[in-house]
CSV table of C-alpha atoms in Angstrom, one decimal:
chain,number,residue,atom,x,y,z
A,1,UNK,CA,-56.7,79.9,33.1
A,2,UNK,CA,-54.6,78.4,29.8
A,3,UNK,CA,-52.3,80.4,27.8
A,4,UNK,CA,-54.2,80.3,25.0
A,5,UNK,CA,-56.6,82.2,26.6
A,6,UNK,CA,-54.5,84.7,27.8
A,7,UNK,CA,-52.5,85.3,24.8
A,8,UNK,CA,-54.5,84.4,21.7
A,9,UNK,CA,-51.7,85.5,19.7
A,10,UNK,CA,-49.7,83.0,20.9
A,11,UNK,CA,-51.4,80.6,19.4
A,12,UNK,CA,-52.1,81.9,16.6
A,13,UNK,CA,-47.8,82.6,16.9
A,14,UNK,CA,-47.4,79.0,16.8
A,15,UNK,CA,-49.8,78.2,14.4
A,16,UNK,CA,-48.3,80.0,12.0
A,17,UNK,CA,-44.6,79.2,12.8
A,18,UNK,CA,-44.9,75.6,12.7
A,19,UNK,CA,-46.2,75.3,9.4
A,20,UNK,CA,-43.6,77.3,7.7
A,21,UNK,CA,-41.1,75.0,10.0
A,22,UNK,CA,-43.1,71.9,8.5
A,23,UNK,CA,-42.5,73.5,4.6
A,24,UNK,CA,-39.0,73.8,5.4
A,25,UNK,CA,-36.3,71.0,4.6
A,26,UNK,CA,-34.3,69.9,7.8
A,27,UNK,CA,-31.3,70.9,6.0
A,28,UNK,CA,-28.9,72.7,7.8
A,29,UNK,CA,-27.8,74.7,4.2
A,30,UNK,CA,-30.9,76.6,4.5
A,31,UNK,CA,-29.4,79.3,7.7
A,32,UNK,CA,-32.4,81.2,9.3
A,33,UNK,CA,-32.2,84.5,8.6
A,34,UNK,CA,-33.8,85.7,12.2
A,35,UNK,CA,-33.1,87.6,14.8
A,36,UNK,CA,-31.0,86.2,18.2
A,37,UNK,CA,-33.5,88.5,19.8
A,38,UNK,CA,-36.2,90.8,18.5
A,39,UNK,CA,-36.4,93.3,21.3
A,40,UNK,CA,-39.8,95.1,20.0
A,41,UNK,CA,-41.6,91.1,20.4
A,42,UNK,CA,-40.4,91.3,24.0
A,43,UNK,CA,-41.6,94.5,24.5
A,44,UNK,CA,-44.9,93.8,23.5
A,45,UNK,CA,-45.0,90.7,26.0
A,46,UNK,CA,-43.9,92.8,28.8
A,47,UNK,CA,-46.4,95.6,27.7
A,48,UNK,CA,-49.2,92.6,28.2
A,49,UNK,CA,-47.7,90.3,30.9
A,50,UNK,CA,-47.6,91.4,35.0
A,51,UNK,CA,-43.9,91.9,35.6
A,52,UNK,CA,-43.6,88.7,38.0
A,53,UNK,CA,-45.2,86.8,35.3
A,54,UNK,CA,-42.7,87.8,32.7
A,55,UNK,CA,-40.3,87.6,35.3
A,56,UNK,CA,-41.4,83.9,36.0
A,57,UNK,CA,-42.0,82.5,32.7
A,58,UNK,CA,-38.9,83.4,31.7
A,59,UNK,CA,-37.1,81.1,34.5
A,60,UNK,CA,-39.7,78.7,33.0
A,61,UNK,CA,-37.5,79.4,29.5
A,62,UNK,CA,-34.4,79.7,31.0
A,63,UNK,CA,-34.6,76.3,32.9
A,64,UNK,CA,-36.2,74.7,30.0
A,65,UNK,CA,-33.3,75.8,27.5
A,66,UNK,CA,-30.8,74.7,30.1
A,67,UNK,CA,-31.8,71.8,30.6
A,68,UNK,CA,-32.2,70.8,26.8
A,69,UNK,CA,-29.2,72.4,26.7
A,70,UNK,CA,-27.6,70.4,29.1
A,71,UNK,CA,-29.3,67.1,27.6
A,72,UNK,CA,-28.0,67.5,24.3
A,73,UNK,CA,-24.0,67.9,25.9
A,74,UNK,CA,-25.2,64.7,27.4
A,75,UNK,CA,-23.0,61.8,26.0
A,76,UNK,CA,-25.7,59.2,26.2
A,77,UNK,CA,-28.1,61.2,25.5
A,78,UNK,CA,-26.1,61.8,22.2
A,79,UNK,CA,-27.4,59.5,19.0
A,80,UNK,CA,-31.1,59.3,20.5
A,81,UNK,CA,-32.6,62.6,20.0
A,82,UNK,CA,-36.0,61.3,19.9
A,83,UNK,CA,-36.5,61.6,23.4
A,84,UNK,CA,-34.9,65.4,23.0
A,85,UNK,CA,-38.2,66.2,20.3
A,86,UNK,CA,-41.0,67.4,22.7
A,87,UNK,CA,-38.4,69.7,24.4
A,88,UNK,CA,-37.3,71.4,21.7
A,89,UNK,CA,-40.5,71.9,20.6
A,90,UNK,CA,-41.8,73.6,24.1
A,91,UNK,CA,-38.6,75.7,23.7
A,92,UNK,CA,-39.5,77.1,20.5
A,93,UNK,CA,-42.8,77.7,21.6
A,94,UNK,CA,-41.4,79.6,24.6
A,95,UNK,CA,-38.5,81.4,22.4
A,96,UNK,CA,-40.8,82.0,19.9
A,97,UNK,CA,-43.3,84.1,22.0
A,98,UNK,CA,-40.5,86.4,23.8
A,99,UNK,CA,-38.8,87.0,20.7
A,100,UNK,CA,-35.8,84.7,20.7
A,101,UNK,CA,-36.7,83.8,17.1
A,102,UNK,CA,-33.5,82.6,16.4
A,103,UNK,CA,-33.2,79.9,18.8
A,104,UNK,CA,-37.0,79.2,18.0
A,105,UNK,CA,-35.8,78.7,14.3
A,106,UNK,CA,-33.0,76.1,15.2
A,107,UNK,CA,-34.9,74.4,17.8
A,108,UNK,CA,-38.0,74.1,14.9
A,109,UNK,CA,-35.5,72.8,12.5
A,110,UNK,CA,-34.0,70.2,15.2
A,111,UNK,CA,-37.4,69.0,15.6
A,112,UNK,CA,-38.4,68.7,12.0
A,113,UNK,CA,-34.9,66.8,11.5
A,114,UNK,CA,-35.9,64.1,14.4
A,115,UNK,CA,-39.5,63.5,13.4
A,116,UNK,CA,-38.1,62.9,9.7
A,117,UNK,CA,-34.7,60.5,11.1
A,118,UNK,CA,-32.8,63.4,9.0
A,119,UNK,CA,-29.1,62.6,8.7
A,120,UNK,CA,-28.3,65.9,9.7
A,121,UNK,CA,-29.1,65.7,13.1
A,122,UNK,CA,-26.0,65.7,15.5
A,123,UNK,CA,-25.5,69.1,13.3
A,124,UNK,CA,-28.3,70.6,13.9
A,125,UNK,CA,-28.1,69.4,17.6
A,126,UNK,CA,-24.7,71.6,17.7
A,127,UNK,CA,-26.5,74.4,16.0
A,128,UNK,CA,-29.2,74.4,18.3
A,129,UNK,CA,-26.3,74.4,21.1
A,130,UNK,CA,-25.2,77.5,20.1
A,131,UNK,CA,-27.9,79.2,19.7
A,132,UNK,CA,-29.4,78.6,23.5
A,133,UNK,CA,-26.5,79.2,24.3
A,134,UNK,CA,-26.5,82.8,22.7
A,135,UNK,CA,-30.4,83.1,23.7
A,136,UNK,CA,-29.5,82.5,27.2
A,137,UNK,CA,-27.3,85.9,28.0
A,138,UNK,CA,-29.3,87.8,26.4
A,139,UNK,CA,-32.6,85.9,28.2
A,140,UNK,CA,-30.2,86.9,31.6
A,141,UNK,CA,-29.4,90.5,30.4
A,142,UNK,CA,-33.0,91.3,30.0
A,143,UNK,CA,-34.1,89.0,33.2
A,144,UNK,CA,-31.1,91.6,35.4
A,145,UNK,CA,-32.5,94.5,34.0
A,146,UNK,CA,-35.7,94.1,34.8
A,147,UNK,CA,-34.8,93.1,37.9
A,148,UNK,CA,-32.7,96.5,38.3
A,149,UNK,CA,-36.3,98.8,36.6
A,150,UNK,CA,-38.3,97.4,39.0
A,151,UNK,CA,-35.9,98.2,42.1
């Protein structure tokens, strides 16, 4: 079944956060105040998902984050950010669902800047790269912790 059927609050969360992102100017001066990781949100999703599904969804999140990070760092893609807006959008949704609020915020800001053809896309791309790196470290720790806890 579609994810929205299993998790109606995820669809609501994404709708609210996308509406908030649309109201914000894609400006590097307005730094999001979200934490890198909201453990309470993560625990909430852990309580809902079966362990196998949780691990798989986190692996997908890691794969999306790594792919976007690689593409943002690729010199041939640099400056051609419209091709990355959709990837940033998908990453923002997954990251927000699992409590990676700063990553979700930076991905939304990058997406909004690209959509608006804002002049600060390079700055936001660099911020997104840094945030992806930080979030990946936390995701990997959570995966390792879950694997040890399950054993």
